[in-house]
Coordinates of C-alpha atoms in Angstrom, one line a residue:
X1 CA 16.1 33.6 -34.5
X2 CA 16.2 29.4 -34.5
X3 CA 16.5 29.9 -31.1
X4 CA 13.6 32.0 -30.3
X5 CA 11.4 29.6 -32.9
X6 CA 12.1 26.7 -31.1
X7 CA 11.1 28.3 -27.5
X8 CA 7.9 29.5 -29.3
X9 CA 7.4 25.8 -31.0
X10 CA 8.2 24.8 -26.9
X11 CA 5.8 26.8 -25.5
X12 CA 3.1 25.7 -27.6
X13 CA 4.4 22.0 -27.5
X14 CA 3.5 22.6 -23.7
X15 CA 0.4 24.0 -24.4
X16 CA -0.8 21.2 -26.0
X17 CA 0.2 18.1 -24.1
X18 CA -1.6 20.6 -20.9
X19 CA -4.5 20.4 -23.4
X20 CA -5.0 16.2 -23.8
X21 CA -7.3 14.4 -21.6
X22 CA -5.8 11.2 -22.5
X23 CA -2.1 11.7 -21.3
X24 CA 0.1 8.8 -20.6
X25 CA 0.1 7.5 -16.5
X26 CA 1.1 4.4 -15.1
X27 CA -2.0 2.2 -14.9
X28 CA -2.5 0.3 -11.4
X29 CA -2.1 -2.7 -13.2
X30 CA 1.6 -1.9 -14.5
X31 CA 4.0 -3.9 -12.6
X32 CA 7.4 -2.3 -11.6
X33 CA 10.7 -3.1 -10.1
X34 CA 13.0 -1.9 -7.4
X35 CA 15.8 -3.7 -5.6
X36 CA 17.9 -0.9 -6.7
X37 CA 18.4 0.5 -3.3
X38 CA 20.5 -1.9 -0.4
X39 CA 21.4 0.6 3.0
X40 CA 22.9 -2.8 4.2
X41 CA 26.0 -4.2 2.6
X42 CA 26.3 -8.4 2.5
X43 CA 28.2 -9.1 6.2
X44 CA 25.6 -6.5 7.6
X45 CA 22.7 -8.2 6.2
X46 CA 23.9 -11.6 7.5
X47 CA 24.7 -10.1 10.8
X48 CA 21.3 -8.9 11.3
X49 CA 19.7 -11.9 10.2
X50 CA 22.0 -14.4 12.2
X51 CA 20.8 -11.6 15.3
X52 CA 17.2 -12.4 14.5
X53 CA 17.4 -16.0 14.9
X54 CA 19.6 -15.9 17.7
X55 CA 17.2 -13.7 19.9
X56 CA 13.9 -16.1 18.8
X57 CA 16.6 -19.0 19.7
X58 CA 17.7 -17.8 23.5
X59 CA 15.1 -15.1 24.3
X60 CA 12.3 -16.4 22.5
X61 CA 8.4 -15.3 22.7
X62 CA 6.3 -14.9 25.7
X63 CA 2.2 -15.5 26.1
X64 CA 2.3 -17.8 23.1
X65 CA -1.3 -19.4 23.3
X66 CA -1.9 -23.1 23.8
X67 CA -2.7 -23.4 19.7
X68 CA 0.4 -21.7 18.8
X69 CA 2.8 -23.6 21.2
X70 CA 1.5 -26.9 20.3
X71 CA 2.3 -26.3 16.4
X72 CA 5.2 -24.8 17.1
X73 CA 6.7 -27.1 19.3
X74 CA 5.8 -30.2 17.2
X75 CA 7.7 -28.7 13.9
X76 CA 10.8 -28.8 16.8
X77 CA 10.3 -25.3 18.8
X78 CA 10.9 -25.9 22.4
X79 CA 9.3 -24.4 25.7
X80 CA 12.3 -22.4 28.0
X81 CA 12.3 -23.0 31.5
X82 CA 10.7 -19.4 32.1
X83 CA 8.0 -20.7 29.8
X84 CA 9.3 -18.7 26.4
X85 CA 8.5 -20.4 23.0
X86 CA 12.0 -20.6 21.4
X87 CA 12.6 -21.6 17.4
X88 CA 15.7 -23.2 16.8
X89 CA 17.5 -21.8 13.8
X90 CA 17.2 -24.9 11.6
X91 CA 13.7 -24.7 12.0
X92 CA 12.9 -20.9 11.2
X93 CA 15.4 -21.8 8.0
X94 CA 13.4 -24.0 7.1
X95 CA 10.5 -22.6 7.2
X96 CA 11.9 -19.7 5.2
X97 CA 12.9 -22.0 2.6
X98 CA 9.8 -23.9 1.9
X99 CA 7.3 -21.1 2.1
X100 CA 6.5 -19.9 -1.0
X101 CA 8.3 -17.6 -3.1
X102 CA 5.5 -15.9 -5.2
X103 CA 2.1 -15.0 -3.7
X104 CA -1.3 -14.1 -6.3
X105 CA -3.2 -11.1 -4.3
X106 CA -6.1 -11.0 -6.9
X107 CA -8.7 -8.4 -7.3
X108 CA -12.1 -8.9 -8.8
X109 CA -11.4 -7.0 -11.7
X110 CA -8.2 -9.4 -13.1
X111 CA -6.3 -5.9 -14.4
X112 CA -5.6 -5.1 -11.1
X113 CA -3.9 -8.4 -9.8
X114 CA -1.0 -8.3 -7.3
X115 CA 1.4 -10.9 -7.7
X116 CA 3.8 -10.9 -4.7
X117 CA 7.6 -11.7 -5.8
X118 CA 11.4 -11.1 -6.1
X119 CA 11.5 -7.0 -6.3
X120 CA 7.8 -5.9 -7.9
X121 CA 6.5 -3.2 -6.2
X122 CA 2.9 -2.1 -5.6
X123 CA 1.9 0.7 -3.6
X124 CA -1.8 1.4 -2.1
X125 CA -4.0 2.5 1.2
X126 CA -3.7 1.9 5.3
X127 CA -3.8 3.4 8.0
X128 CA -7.0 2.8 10.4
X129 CA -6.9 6.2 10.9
X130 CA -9.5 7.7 13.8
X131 CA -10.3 10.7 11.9
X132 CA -11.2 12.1 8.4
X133 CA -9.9 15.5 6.6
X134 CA -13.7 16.8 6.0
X135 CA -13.7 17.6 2.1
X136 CA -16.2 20.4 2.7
X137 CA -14.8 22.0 5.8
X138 CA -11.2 21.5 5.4
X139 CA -11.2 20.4 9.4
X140 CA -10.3 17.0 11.3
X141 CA -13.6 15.0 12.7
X142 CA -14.4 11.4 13.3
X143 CA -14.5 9.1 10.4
X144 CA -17.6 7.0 10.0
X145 CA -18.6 3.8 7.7
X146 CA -19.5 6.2 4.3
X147 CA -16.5 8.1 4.9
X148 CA -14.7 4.6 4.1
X149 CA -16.9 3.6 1.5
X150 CA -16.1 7.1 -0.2
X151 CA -12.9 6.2 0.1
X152 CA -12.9 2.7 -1.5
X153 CA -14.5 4.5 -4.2
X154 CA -12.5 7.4 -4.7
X155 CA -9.5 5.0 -4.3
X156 CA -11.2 2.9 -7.6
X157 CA -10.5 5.4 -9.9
X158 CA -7.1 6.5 -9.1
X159 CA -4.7 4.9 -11.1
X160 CA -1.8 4.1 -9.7
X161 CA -2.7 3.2 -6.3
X162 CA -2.8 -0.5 -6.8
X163 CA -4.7 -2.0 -3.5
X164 CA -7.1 -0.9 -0.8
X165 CA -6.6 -0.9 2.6
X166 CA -8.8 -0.4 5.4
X167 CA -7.8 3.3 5.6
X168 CA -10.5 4.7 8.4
X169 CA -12.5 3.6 11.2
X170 CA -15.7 3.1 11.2
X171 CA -16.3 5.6 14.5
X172 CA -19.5 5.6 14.0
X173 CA -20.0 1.6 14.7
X174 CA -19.0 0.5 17.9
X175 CA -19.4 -3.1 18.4
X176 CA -16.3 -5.4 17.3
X177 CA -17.6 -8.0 15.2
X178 CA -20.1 -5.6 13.0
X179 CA -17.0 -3.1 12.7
X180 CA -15.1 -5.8 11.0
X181 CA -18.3 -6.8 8.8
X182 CA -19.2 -3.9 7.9
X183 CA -15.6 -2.7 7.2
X184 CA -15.0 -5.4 4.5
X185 CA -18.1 -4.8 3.0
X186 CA -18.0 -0.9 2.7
X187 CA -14.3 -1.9 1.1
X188 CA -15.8 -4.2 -1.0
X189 CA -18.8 -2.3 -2.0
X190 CA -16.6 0.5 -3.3
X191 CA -13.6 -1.0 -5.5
X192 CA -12.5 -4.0 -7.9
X193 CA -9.3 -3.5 -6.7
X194 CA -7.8 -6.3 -4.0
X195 CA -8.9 -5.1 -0.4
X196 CA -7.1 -5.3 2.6
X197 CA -9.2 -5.4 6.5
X198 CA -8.7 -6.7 9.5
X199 CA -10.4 -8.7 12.3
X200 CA -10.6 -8.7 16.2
X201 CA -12.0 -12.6 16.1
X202 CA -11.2 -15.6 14.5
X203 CA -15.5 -15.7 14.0
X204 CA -15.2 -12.7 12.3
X205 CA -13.1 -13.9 10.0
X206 CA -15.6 -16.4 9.3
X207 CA -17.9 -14.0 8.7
X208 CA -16.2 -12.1 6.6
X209 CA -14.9 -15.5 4.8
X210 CA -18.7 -16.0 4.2
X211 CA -19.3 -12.4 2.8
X212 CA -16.7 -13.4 0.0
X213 CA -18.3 -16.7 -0.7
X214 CA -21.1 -14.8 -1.7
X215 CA -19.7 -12.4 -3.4
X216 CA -17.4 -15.0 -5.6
X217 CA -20.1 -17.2 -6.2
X218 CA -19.2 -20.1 -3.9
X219 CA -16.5 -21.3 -1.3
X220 CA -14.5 -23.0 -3.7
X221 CA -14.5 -20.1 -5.8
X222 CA -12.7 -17.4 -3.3
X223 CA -10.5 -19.8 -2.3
X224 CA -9.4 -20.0 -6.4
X225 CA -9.3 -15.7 -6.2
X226 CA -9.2 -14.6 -2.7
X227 CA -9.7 -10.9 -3.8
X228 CA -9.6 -9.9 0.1
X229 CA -6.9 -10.6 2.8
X230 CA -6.4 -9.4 6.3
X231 CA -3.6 -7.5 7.8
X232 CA -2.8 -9.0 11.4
X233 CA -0.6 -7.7 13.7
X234 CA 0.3 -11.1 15.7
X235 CA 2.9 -9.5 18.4
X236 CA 3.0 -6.9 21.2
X237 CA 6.3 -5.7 20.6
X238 CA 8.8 -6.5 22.7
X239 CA 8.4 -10.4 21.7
X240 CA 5.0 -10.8 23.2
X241 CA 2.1 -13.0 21.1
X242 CA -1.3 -11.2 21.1
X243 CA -3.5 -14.3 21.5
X244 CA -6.7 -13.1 19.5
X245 CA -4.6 -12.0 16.4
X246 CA -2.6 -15.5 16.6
X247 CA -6.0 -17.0 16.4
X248 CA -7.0 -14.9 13.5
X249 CA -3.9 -16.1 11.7
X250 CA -4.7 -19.1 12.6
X251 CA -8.4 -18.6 10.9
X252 CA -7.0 -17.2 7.9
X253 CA -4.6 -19.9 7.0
X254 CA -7.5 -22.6 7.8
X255 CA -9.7 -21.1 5.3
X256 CA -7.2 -20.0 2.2
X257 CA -7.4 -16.3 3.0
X258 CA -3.7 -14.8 2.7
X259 CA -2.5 -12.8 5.7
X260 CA 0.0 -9.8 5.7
X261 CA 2.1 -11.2 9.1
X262 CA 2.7 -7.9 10.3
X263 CA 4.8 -6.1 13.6
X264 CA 4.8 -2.8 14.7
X265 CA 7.6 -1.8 16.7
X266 CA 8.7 2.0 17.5
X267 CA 12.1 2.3 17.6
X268 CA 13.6 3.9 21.4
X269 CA 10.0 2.6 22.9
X270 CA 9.0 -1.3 22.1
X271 CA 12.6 -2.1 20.6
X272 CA 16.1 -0.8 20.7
X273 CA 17.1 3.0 19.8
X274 CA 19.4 1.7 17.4
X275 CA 18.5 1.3 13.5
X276 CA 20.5 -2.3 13.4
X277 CA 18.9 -3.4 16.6
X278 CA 15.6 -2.5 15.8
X279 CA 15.2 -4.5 12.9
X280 CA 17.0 -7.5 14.5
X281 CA 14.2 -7.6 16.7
X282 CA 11.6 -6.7 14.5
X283 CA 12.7 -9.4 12.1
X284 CA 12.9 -12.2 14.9
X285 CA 9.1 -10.6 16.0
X286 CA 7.9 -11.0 12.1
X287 CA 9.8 -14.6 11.7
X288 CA 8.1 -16.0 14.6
X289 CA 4.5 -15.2 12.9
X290 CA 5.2 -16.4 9.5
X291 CA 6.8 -19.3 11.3
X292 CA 3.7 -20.1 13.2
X293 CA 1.7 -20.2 9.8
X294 CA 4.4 -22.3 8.0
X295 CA 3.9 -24.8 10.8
X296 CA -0.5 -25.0 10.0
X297 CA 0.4 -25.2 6.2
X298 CA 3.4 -24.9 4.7
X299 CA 2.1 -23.4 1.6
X300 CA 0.2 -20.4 3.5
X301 CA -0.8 -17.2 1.9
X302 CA 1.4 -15.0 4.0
X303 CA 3.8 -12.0 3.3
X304 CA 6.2 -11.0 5.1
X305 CA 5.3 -7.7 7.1
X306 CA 8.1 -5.7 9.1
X307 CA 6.6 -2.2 9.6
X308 CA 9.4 -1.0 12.4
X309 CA 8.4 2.9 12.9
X310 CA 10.3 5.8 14.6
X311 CA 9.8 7.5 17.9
X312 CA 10.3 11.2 18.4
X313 CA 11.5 11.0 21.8
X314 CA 10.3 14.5 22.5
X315 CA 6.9 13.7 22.6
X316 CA 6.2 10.0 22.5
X317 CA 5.0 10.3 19.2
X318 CA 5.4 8.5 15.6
X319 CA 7.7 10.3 13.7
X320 CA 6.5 8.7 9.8
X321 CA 8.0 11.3 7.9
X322 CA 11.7 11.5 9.3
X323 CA 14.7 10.7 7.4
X324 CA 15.7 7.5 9.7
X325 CA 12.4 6.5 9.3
X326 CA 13.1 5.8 5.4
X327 CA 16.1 4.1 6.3
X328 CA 14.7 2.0 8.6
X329 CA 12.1 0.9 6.6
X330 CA 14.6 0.0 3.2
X331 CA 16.8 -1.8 6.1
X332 CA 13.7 -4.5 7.1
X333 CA 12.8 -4.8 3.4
X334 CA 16.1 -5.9 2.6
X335 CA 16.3 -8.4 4.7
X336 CA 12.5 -9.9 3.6
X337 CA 14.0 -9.4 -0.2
X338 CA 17.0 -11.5 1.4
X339 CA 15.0 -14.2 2.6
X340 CA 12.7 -14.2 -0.9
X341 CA 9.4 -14.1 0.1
X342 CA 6.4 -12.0 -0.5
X343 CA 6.5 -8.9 1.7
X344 CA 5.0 -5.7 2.8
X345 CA 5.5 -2.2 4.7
X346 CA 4.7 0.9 5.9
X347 CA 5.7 4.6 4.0
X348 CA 4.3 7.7 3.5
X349 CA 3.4 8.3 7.3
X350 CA 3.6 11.6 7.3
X351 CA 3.1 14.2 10.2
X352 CA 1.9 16.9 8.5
X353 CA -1.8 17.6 9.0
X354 CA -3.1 18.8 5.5
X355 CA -1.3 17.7 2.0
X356 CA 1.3 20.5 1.9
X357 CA 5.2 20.5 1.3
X358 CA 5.9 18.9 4.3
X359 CA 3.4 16.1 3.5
X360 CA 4.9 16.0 -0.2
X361 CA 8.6 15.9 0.9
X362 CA 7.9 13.2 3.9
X363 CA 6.2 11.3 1.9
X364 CA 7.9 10.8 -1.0
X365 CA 11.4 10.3 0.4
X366 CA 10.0 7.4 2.2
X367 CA 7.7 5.5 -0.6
X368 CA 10.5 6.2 -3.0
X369 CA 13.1 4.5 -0.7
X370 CA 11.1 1.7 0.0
X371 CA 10.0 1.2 -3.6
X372 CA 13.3 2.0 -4.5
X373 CA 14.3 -1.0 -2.1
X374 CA 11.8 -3.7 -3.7
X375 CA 9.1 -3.7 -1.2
X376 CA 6.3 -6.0 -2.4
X377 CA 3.8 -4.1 -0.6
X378 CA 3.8 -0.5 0.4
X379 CA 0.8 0.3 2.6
X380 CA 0.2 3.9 4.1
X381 CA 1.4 5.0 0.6
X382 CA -1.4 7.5 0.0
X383 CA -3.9 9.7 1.9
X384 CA -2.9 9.4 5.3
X385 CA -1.7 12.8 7.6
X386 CA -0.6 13.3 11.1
X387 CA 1.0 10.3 11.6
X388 CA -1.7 8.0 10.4
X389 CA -4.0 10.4 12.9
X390 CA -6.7 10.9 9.7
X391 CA -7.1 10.3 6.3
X392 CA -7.7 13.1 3.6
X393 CA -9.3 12.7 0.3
X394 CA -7.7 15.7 -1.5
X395 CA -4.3 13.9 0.0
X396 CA -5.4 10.6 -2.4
X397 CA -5.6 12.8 -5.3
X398 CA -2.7 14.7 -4.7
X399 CA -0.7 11.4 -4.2
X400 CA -1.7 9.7 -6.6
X401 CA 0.0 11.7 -9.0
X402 CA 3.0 11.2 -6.9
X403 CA 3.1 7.4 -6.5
X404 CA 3.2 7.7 -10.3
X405 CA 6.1 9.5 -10.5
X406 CA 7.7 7.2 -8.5
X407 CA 6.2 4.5 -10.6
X408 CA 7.1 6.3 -13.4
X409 CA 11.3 6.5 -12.0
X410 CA 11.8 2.5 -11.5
X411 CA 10.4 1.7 -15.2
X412 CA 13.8 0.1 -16.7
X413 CA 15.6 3.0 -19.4
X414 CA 15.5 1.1 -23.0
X415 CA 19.2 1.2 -24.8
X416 CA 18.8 0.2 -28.3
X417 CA 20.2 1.4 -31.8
X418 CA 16.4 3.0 -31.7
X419 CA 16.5 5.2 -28.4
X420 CA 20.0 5.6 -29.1
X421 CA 18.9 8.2 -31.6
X422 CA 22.5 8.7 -33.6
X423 CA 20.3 8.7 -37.4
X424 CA 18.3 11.1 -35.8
X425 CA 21.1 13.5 -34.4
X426 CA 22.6 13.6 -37.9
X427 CA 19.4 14.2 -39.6
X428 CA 18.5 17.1 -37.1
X429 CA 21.9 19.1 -37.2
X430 CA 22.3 18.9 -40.5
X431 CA 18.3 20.3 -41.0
X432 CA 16.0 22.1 -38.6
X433 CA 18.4 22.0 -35.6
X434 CA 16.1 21.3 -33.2
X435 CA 13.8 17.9 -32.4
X436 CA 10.1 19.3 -31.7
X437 CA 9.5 18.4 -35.1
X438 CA 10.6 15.1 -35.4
X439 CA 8.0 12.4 -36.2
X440 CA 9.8 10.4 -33.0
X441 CA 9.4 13.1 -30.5
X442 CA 5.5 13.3 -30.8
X443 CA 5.3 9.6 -30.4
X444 CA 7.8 9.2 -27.4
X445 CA 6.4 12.3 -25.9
X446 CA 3.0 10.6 -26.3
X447 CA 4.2 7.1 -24.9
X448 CA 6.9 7.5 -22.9
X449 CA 6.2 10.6 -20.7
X450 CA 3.8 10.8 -17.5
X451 CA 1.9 14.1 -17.5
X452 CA 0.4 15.5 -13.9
X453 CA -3.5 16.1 -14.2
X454 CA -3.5 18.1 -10.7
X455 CA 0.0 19.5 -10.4
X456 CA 0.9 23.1 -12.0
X457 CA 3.1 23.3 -14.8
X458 CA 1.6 26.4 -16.3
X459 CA 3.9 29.7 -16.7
X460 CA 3.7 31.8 -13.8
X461 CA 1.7 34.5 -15.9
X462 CA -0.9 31.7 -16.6
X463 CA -1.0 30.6 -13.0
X464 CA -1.3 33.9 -11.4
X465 CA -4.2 35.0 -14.1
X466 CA -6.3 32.1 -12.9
X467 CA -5.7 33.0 -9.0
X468 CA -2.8 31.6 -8.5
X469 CA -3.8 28.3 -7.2
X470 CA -2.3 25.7 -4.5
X471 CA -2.6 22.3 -5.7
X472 CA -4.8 21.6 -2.8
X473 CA -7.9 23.1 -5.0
X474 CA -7.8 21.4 -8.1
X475 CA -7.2 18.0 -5.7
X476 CA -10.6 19.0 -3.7
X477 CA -12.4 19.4 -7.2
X478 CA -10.9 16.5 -8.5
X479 CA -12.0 14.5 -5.3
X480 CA -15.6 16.1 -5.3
X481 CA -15.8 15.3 -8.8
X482 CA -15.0 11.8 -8.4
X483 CA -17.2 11.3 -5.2
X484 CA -20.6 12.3 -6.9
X485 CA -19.9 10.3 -9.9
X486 CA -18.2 7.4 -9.4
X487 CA -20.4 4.4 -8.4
X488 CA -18.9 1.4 -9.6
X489 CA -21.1 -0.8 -7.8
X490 CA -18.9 -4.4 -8.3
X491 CA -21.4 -5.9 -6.0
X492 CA -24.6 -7.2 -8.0
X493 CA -27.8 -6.4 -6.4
X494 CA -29.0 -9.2 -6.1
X495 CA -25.8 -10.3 -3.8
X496 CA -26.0 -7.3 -1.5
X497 CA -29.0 -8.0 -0.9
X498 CA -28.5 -11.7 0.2
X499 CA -25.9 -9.8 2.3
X500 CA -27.7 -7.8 4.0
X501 CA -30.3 -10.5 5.0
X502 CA -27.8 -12.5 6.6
X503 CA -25.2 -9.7 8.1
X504 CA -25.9 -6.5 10.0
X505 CA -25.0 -4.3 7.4
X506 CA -25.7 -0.2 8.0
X507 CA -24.3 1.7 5.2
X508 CA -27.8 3.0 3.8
X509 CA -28.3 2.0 0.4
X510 CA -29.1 5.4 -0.9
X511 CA -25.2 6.2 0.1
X512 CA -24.1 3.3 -2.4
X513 CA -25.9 5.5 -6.0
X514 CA -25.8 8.4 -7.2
X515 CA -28.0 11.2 -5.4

């Protein structure tokens, strides 16, 4: 009979946390830590890191522009005879030992700060994806500038996705230097939250350096709260410098806007089919950017960015979601955790073209791992299918709920006389015999527990009486519902409009309010 009271008192216990509207989640702004997670033991670490400085010492980097070799080679790099730019080891330790240790990523709204250091983990967008997952149609098509102002908004309101990164191209605007200004300000216009963009230009970065100052107020006062950065992606795997993205860099550092130093190798195409070789080089590749910066300032806004990926040798094609893929990834933040400074990566790449168990398995084995590992930075973490092919908005909703479990898994366990619970054993077995009605279990349940908003937990009889849903419908409603509501508008009027008098700015107003 006790027993069959307390699976009634259950079931309604169940009913009624279904019931709140204000259950517990893990707010963007909560900070977390990993660091819990190390694939490499101690010698394997050094090995690879004494392999990274010993290929940027003897192979070195080729097509390093005039502005890069010059600063380099006056902070003691040296030219080979077949014209590489090499970095002697003393110098790239140096380097990693005076840049700093803790980088502030602020947003405009101050509850979503990032700050950058040891193991504390944050987890948002990416992906410059080519195409969109059409809410209404449920088919793939080219994304366009209000497809990633939708984004930026739908991104605003979903709690524990902590940054925004350019997710989708702008297909539909097709010169370079109005992409990248009208990328940052679709971003911009759509979120408090820190944004992440890119440029093809050191002018553009200008540009879009000038866009902040009028949005901040003044010069003086972005610099203070840069709430935007750029992701630049300084090397052509194998060991080659892109001169245009070196300039960025460059830009950035010039004008106090931090830069995510990032390389993109694929492992068994651009650098070696082995795990441990592939981050030697990809380290060495990431080193000599963040190198190059440390050498214009040695207190530059950079993190750390090695985003190795994996190559399904089959096709030629990113594999995101596959098991090595997580490994890889944990292995490269490791080593950035090693060196201490501010870093970021890539998980959550999965191949799976709509958000189903494939894209729920792929990506959470490889966020968790690299959460798990301490990443600073996880970008990709959210909305992104088919191998970073397109971007889904039912996907954001679906993975936000996700990320929060993950969140939810790295929050430390407390251990006190309290949580220990031994008064309350003895009071319960010697009374009711069960704990639903103890005055502790509503207020833990209440404060303690996340509770999914989108994901089923109904019995099946419930679940099949309202048509037995796949979570992909409640995530289009809840997306939908978002999209014609949410306007946050963080950019006063009066400021887009100086905006859009001085840039070439073409997302239609009447797609920035409510219908």
């Amino acid at each position: 009979m006790q027993s069959k009271i307390a699976d009634s008192d259950a079931r309604a216990g169940r009913r009624r946390r279904r019931s709140r509207d204000d259950a517990p989640a893990v707010r963007a702004s909560t900070a977390v830590s990993g660091g819990r997670y190390a694939p490499l033991d101690s010698s394997e670490r050094d090995a690879i890191h004494a392999a990274a400085l010993d290929i940027l010492a003897t192979v070195g980097m080729s097509d390093a522009p005039d502005l890069v070799a010059a600063s380099v080679l006056e902070a003691g790099g040296r030219l080979a005879g077949d014209g590489r730019l090499t970095f002697p080891p003393e110098m790239v330790e140096r380097a990693i030992e005076e840049l700093p240790r803790s980088l502030m990523l602020p947003a405009r709204d101050p509850g979503h700060d990032l700050v950058l250091s040891h193991s504390r983990v944050y987890v948002g967008t990416g992906g410059a994806a080519p195409m969109v997952v059409d809410l209404e149609t449920d088919t793939y098509r080219p994304s366009t500038l209000r497809d990633l102002f939708d984004a930026s908004r739908l991104v605003d309101r979903l709690e524990n996705i902590h940054f925004f990164a350019r997710p989708v191209v702008a297909c539909d605007v097709e010169e370079p230097e109005a992409l990248d200004i009208n990328t940052a300000f679709a971003s911009l216009a759509g979120t408090t939250k820190h944004v992440i963009v890119s440029a093809h230009d050191a002018a553009h970065v200008r540009a879009i350096a000038r866009m902040c100052h009028l949005i901040a107020g003044s010069e003086a006062a972005f610099r203070e709260r840069p709430f935007l950065s750029l992701n630049i992606n300084h090397v052509v795997p194998p060991l080659r410098f892109s001169g245009d993205a070196c300039a960025v860099l460059a830009e950035a550092v010039r004008l106090g806007i931090p830069a995510h130093v990032n390389t993109f190798g694929q492992m068994g195409a651009s650098s070696p089919v082995t795990i441990a070789g592939c981050v030697a080089q990809t380290i060495a590749e990431t080193l000599a950017g963040v190198v190059f910066a440390w050498t214009l300032d040695p207190a530059a806004k950079v993190t750390f960015g090695p985003r190795p990926m994996v190559t399904d040798l089959r096709t030629g094609g990113m594999a995101g979601g596959a098991g090595e893929q997580a490994v890889l990834t944990a292995a490269v933040v490791q080593i950035a955790q090693h060196y201490g400074l501010p870093n970021s990566t890539i998980a959550g790449a999965t191949d799976s073209k709509i958000a189903d168990a494939q894209s729920g398995y792929e990506k959470c084995l490889s966020v968790n791992i690299a959460a798990q590992t301490g990443a600073n930075m996880i970008t990709q973490a959210c909305g992104m299918q088919a191998g970073l092919m397109g971007c889904s908005f039912e996907s954001y909703v679906i993975d936000n709920e996700m990320l929060g479990a993950i969140l939810r898994t790295m929050a430390p366990i407390e251990v006190n006389a309290a949580t220990l619970s031994a008064e309350a054993i003895g009071e319960v077995v010697r009374g009711a015999g069960h704990f639903l009605g103890h005055a502790d279990t509503l207020a833990r349940m209440q404060s303690d527990f996340l509770y999914p908003q989108i994901a089923d937990r109904r019995a099946p009889e419930e679940w099949q009486a309202a048509g037995a849903p796949d979570i992909r419908q409640p995530a289009r409603a809840r997306a939908r519902e978002i999209l014609e509501t949410h306007f946050p508008a963080p950019i006063p009027p009066a400021t887009e409009a100086a905006i859009r008098a001085e840039f070439d700015i073409r997302l239609p107003e009447d797609a920035m309010r409510p219908a």
